[in-house]
Coordinates of C-alpha atoms in Angstrom, one line a residue:
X138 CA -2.3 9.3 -23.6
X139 CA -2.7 7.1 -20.3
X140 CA -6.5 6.3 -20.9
X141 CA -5.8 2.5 -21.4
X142 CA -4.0 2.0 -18.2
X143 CA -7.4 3.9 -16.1
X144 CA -4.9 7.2 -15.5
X145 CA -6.1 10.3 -14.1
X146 CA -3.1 12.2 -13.6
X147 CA -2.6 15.0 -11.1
X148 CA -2.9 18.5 -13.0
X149 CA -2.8 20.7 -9.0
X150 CA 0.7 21.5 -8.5
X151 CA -0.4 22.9 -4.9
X152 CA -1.6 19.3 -4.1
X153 CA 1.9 18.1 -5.7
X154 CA 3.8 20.1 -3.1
X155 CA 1.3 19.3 -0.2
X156 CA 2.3 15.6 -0.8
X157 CA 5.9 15.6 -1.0
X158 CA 6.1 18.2 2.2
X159 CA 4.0 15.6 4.2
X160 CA 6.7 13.0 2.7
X161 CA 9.4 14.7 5.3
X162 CA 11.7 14.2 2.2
X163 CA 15.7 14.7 3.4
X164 CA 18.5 15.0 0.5
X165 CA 19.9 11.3 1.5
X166 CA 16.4 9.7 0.8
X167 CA 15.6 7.4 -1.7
X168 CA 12.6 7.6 -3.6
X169 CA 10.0 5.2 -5.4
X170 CA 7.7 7.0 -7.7
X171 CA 4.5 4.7 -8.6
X172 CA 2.8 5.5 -11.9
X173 CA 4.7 8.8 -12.3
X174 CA 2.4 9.8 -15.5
X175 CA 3.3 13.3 -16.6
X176 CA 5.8 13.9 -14.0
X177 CA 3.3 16.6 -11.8
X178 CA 4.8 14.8 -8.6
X179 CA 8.5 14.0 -9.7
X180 CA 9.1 17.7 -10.3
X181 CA 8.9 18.4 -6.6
X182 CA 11.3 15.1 -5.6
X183 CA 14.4 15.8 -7.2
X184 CA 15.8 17.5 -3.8
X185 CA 16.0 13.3 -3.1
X186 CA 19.6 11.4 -3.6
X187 CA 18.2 8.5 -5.3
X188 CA 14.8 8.8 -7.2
X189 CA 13.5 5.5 -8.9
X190 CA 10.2 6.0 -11.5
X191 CA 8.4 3.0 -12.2
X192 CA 6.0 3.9 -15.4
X193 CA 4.1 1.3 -17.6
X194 CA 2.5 3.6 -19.9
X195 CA 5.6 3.5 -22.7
X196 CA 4.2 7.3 -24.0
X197 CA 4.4 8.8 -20.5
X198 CA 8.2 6.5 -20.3
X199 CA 9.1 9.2 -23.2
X200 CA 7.9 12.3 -22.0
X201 CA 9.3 11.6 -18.7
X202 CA 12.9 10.7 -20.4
X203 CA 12.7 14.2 -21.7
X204 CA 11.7 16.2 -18.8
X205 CA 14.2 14.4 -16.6
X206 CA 16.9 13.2 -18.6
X207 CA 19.4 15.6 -17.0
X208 CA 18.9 14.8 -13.3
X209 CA 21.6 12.5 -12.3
X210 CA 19.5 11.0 -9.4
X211 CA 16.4 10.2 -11.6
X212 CA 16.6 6.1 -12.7
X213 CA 13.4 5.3 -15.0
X214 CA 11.7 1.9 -15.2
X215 CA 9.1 1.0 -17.8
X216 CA 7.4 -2.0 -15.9
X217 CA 4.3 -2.8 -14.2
X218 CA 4.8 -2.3 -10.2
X219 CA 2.5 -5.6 -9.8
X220 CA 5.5 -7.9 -11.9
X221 CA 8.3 -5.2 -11.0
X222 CA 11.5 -7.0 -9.3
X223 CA 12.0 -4.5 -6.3
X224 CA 16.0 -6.0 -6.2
X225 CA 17.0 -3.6 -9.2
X226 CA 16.6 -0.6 -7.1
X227 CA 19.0 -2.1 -5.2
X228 CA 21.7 0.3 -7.5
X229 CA 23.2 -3.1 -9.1
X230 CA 22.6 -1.7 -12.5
X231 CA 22.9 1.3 -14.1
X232 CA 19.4 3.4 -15.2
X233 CA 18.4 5.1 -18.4
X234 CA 20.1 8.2 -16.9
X235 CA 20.7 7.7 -13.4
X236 CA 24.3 7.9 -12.2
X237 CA 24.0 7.3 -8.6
X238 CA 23.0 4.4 -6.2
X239 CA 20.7 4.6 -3.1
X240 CA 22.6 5.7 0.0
X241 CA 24.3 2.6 1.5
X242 CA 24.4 2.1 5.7
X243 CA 27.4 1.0 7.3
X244 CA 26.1 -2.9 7.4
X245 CA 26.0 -2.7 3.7
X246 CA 22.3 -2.5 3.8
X247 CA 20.4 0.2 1.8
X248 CA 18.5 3.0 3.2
X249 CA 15.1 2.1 3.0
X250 CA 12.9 4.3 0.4
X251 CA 10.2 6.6 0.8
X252 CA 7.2 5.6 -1.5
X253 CA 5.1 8.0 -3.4
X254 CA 2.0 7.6 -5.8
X255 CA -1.1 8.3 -7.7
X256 CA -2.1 5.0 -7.5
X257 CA -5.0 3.7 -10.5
X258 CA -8.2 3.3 -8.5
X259 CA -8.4 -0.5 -10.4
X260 CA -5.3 -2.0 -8.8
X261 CA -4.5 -0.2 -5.4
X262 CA -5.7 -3.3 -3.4
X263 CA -3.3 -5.3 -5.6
X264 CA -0.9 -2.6 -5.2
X265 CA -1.0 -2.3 -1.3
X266 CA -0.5 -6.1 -1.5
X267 CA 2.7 -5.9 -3.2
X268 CA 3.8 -2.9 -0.9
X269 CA 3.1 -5.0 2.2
X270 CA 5.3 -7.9 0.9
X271 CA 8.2 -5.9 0.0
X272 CA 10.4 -4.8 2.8
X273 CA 12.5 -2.3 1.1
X274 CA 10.7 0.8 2.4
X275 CA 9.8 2.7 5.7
X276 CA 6.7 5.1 4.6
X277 CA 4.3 5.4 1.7
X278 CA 2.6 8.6 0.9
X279 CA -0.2 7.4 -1.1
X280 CA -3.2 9.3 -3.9
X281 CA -6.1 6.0 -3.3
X282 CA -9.8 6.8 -3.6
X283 CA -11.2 8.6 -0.8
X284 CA -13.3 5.4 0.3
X285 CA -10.3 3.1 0.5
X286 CA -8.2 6.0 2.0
X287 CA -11.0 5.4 4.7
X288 CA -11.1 1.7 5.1
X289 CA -7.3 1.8 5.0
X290 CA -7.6 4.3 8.4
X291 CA -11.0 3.1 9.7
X292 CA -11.3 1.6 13.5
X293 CA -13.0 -1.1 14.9
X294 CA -16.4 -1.0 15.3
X295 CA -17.0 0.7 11.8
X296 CA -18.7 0.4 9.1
X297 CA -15.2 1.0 6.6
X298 CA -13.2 -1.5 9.2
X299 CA -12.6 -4.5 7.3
X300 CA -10.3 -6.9 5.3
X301 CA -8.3 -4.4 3.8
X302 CA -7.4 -2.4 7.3
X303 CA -6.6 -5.1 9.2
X304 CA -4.7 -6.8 6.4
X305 CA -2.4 -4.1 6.0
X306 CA -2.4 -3.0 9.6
X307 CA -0.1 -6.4 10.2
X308 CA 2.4 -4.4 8.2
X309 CA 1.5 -1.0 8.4
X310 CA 0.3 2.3 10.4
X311 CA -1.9 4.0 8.5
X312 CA -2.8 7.8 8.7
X313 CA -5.4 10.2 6.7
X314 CA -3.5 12.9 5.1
X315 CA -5.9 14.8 3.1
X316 CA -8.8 14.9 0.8
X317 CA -8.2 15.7 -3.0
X318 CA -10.9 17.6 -5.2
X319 CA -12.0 16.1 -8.1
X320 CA -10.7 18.6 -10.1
X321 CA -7.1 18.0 -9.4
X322 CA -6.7 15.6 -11.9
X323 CA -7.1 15.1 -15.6
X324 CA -9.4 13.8 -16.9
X325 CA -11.5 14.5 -12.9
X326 CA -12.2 10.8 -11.6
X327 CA -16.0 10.0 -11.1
X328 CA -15.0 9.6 -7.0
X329 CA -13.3 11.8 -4.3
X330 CA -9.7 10.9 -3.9
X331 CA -7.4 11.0 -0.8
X332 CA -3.5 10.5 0.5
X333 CA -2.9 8.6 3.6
X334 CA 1.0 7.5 4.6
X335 CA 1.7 4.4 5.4
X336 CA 4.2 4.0 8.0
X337 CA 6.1 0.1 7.7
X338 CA 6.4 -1.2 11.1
X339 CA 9.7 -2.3 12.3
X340 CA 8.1 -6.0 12.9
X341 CA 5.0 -7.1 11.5
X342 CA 2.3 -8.3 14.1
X343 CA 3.1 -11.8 13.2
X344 CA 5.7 -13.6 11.5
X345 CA 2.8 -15.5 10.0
X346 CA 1.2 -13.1 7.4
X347 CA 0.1 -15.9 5.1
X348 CA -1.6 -17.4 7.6
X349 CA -3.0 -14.5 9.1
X350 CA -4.2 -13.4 6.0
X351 CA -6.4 -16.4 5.5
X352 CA -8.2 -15.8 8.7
X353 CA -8.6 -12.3 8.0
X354 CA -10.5 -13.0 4.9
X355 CA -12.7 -15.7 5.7
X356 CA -13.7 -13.4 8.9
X357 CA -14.8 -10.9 6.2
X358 CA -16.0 -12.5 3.4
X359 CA -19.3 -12.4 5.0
X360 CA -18.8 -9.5 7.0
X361 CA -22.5 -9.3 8.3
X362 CA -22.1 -12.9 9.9
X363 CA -21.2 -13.5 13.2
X364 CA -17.4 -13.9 13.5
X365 CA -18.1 -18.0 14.6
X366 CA -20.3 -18.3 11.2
X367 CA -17.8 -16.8 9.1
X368 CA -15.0 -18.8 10.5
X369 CA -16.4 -21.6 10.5
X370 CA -18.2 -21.1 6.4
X371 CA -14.9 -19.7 5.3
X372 CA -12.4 -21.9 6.6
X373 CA -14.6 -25.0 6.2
X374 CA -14.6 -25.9 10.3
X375 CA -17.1 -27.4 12.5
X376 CA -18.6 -24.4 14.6
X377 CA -18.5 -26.4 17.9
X378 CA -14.4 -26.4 16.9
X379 CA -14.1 -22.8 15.9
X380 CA -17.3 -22.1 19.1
X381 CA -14.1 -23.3 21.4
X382 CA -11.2 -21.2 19.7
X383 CA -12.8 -18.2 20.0
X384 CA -13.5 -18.8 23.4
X385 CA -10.5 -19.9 24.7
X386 CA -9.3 -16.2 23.6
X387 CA -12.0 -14.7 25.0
X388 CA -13.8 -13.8 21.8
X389 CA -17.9 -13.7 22.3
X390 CA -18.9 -16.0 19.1
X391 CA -21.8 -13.8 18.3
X392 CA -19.7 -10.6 17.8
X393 CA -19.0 -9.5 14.0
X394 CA -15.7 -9.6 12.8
X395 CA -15.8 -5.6 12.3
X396 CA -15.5 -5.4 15.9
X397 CA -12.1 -7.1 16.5
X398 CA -8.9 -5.7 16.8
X399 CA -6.2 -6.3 14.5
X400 CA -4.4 -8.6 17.4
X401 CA -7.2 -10.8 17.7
X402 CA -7.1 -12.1 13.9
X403 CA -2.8 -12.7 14.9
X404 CA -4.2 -14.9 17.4
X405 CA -6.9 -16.5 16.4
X406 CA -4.5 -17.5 13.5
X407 CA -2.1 -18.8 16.3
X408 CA -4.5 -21.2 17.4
X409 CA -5.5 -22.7 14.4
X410 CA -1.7 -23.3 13.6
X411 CA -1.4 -24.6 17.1
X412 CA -4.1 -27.4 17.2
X413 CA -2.8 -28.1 13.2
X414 CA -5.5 -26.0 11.0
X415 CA -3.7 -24.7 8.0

């Protein structure tokens, strides 16, 4: 069961508890599960209120329906989280078994949810994507593979910086949790797996992201170019124009892009918008 959809489910129960202690999980959370697979995570989050399961794999849908069937808080989805509509977990319908709604505030809002998963090695950048988009929740507690747990928490300056950190560090704070052995999972991946927690900012860094976005992966599509080559190869520009940008913000045109701080992409992106560069 699972192997079409690239599973490798967690089988260390120790591990399961590690996670959902670093989660700071309260009784009035509400909780997306992502890619729940045999449950070895939910079993350790039904202390939350509110406890959404979003599961593609219809086998592991069924096992899950009979494990949890009797928890009133436990609302399971059969959907893929990339096409999944983040407004039904807003408590406007009733779930397969759930009979309560996520905590409301006194503005009618929601509480925002707390984010857990074993994400499939295939689809996390895809994943992460959809995450940053959605505004529903204030921390992710995250399984990745141990080399995009350190890309997602790399600085400036190294060699793991890149595309991927900056592009979620418009969104995000990102911290390294702990390593996994192979051997906590079934079947044991072929790569040494990690959990970082993402913490959603209050604001993102721009109210751009699109835009941002763009500049961010034209700076790193050819991430051993200077950052004035691969502005100016990626986003189609004369180098004299981008030559002037970069200087104007006091950006040495020779540097690599792996050298910048997050900030400098926000600007550079604010310049181009500025002189009328989509």
């Amino acid at each position: 069961m699972g192997a079409k959809y690239g599973q490798h489910f967690l089988v260390n129960s120790h591990a399961a508890e590690r996670i959902v202690a670093s989660m700071g999980l309260g009784a009035e959370d509400s909780v997306l599960e992502i890619g729940p697979g045999k449950g070895a995570l939910t079993a350790f989050l039904l202390k939350a209120h509110y406890l959404a399961i979003v599961e593609i794999d219809p086998d592991m849908v069924a096992l899950l329906q009979g494990r949890f069937k009797s928890f009133p808080q436990v609302n399971l989805f059969q959907a893929d989280i990339l096409r999944f509509d983040f407004s039904r977990l807003n408590g406007s319908i009733s779930g397969p078994s759930s009979t309560r709604q996520p905590i409301g505030r006194e503005d009618g809002t929601k509480k925002p949810f707390k984010v857990v998963g074993n994400l499939p090695y295939n689809l996390t950048s895809p994943i992460l994507r959809r995450l940053s988009d959605w505004k529903g929740w204030e921390t992710a507690t995250l399984m990745v593979q141990k080399e995009v747990a350190e890309r997602l928490c790399a600085a400036p300056a190294t060699s793991a910086y890149g595309a991927l950190t900056v592009g979620m560090g418009l969104t995000c704070q990102i911290g390294f949790v702990f390593e996994l052995s192979e051997k906590s999972f079934s079947p044991p991946p072929k790569v040494k797996s990690a959990v970082v927690k993402l913490i959603r900012r209050a604001s993102p860094l721009t109210s751009d992201i699109e835009g941002t976005q763009r500049v961010i992966q034209a700076a790193f599509q050819q991430r051993r170019k200077t950052i004035l080559n691969s502005l100016s190869h990626g986003l189609g520009l004369e180098k004299g124009q981008v030559e002037i940008f970069l200087k104007g913000l006091g950006i040495d045109p020779l540097i690599r892009p792996e050298r910048l701080p997050i900030q400098a992409f926000v600007q550079l992106n604010e310049v181009l918008s500025k002189n009328g560069i989509p």
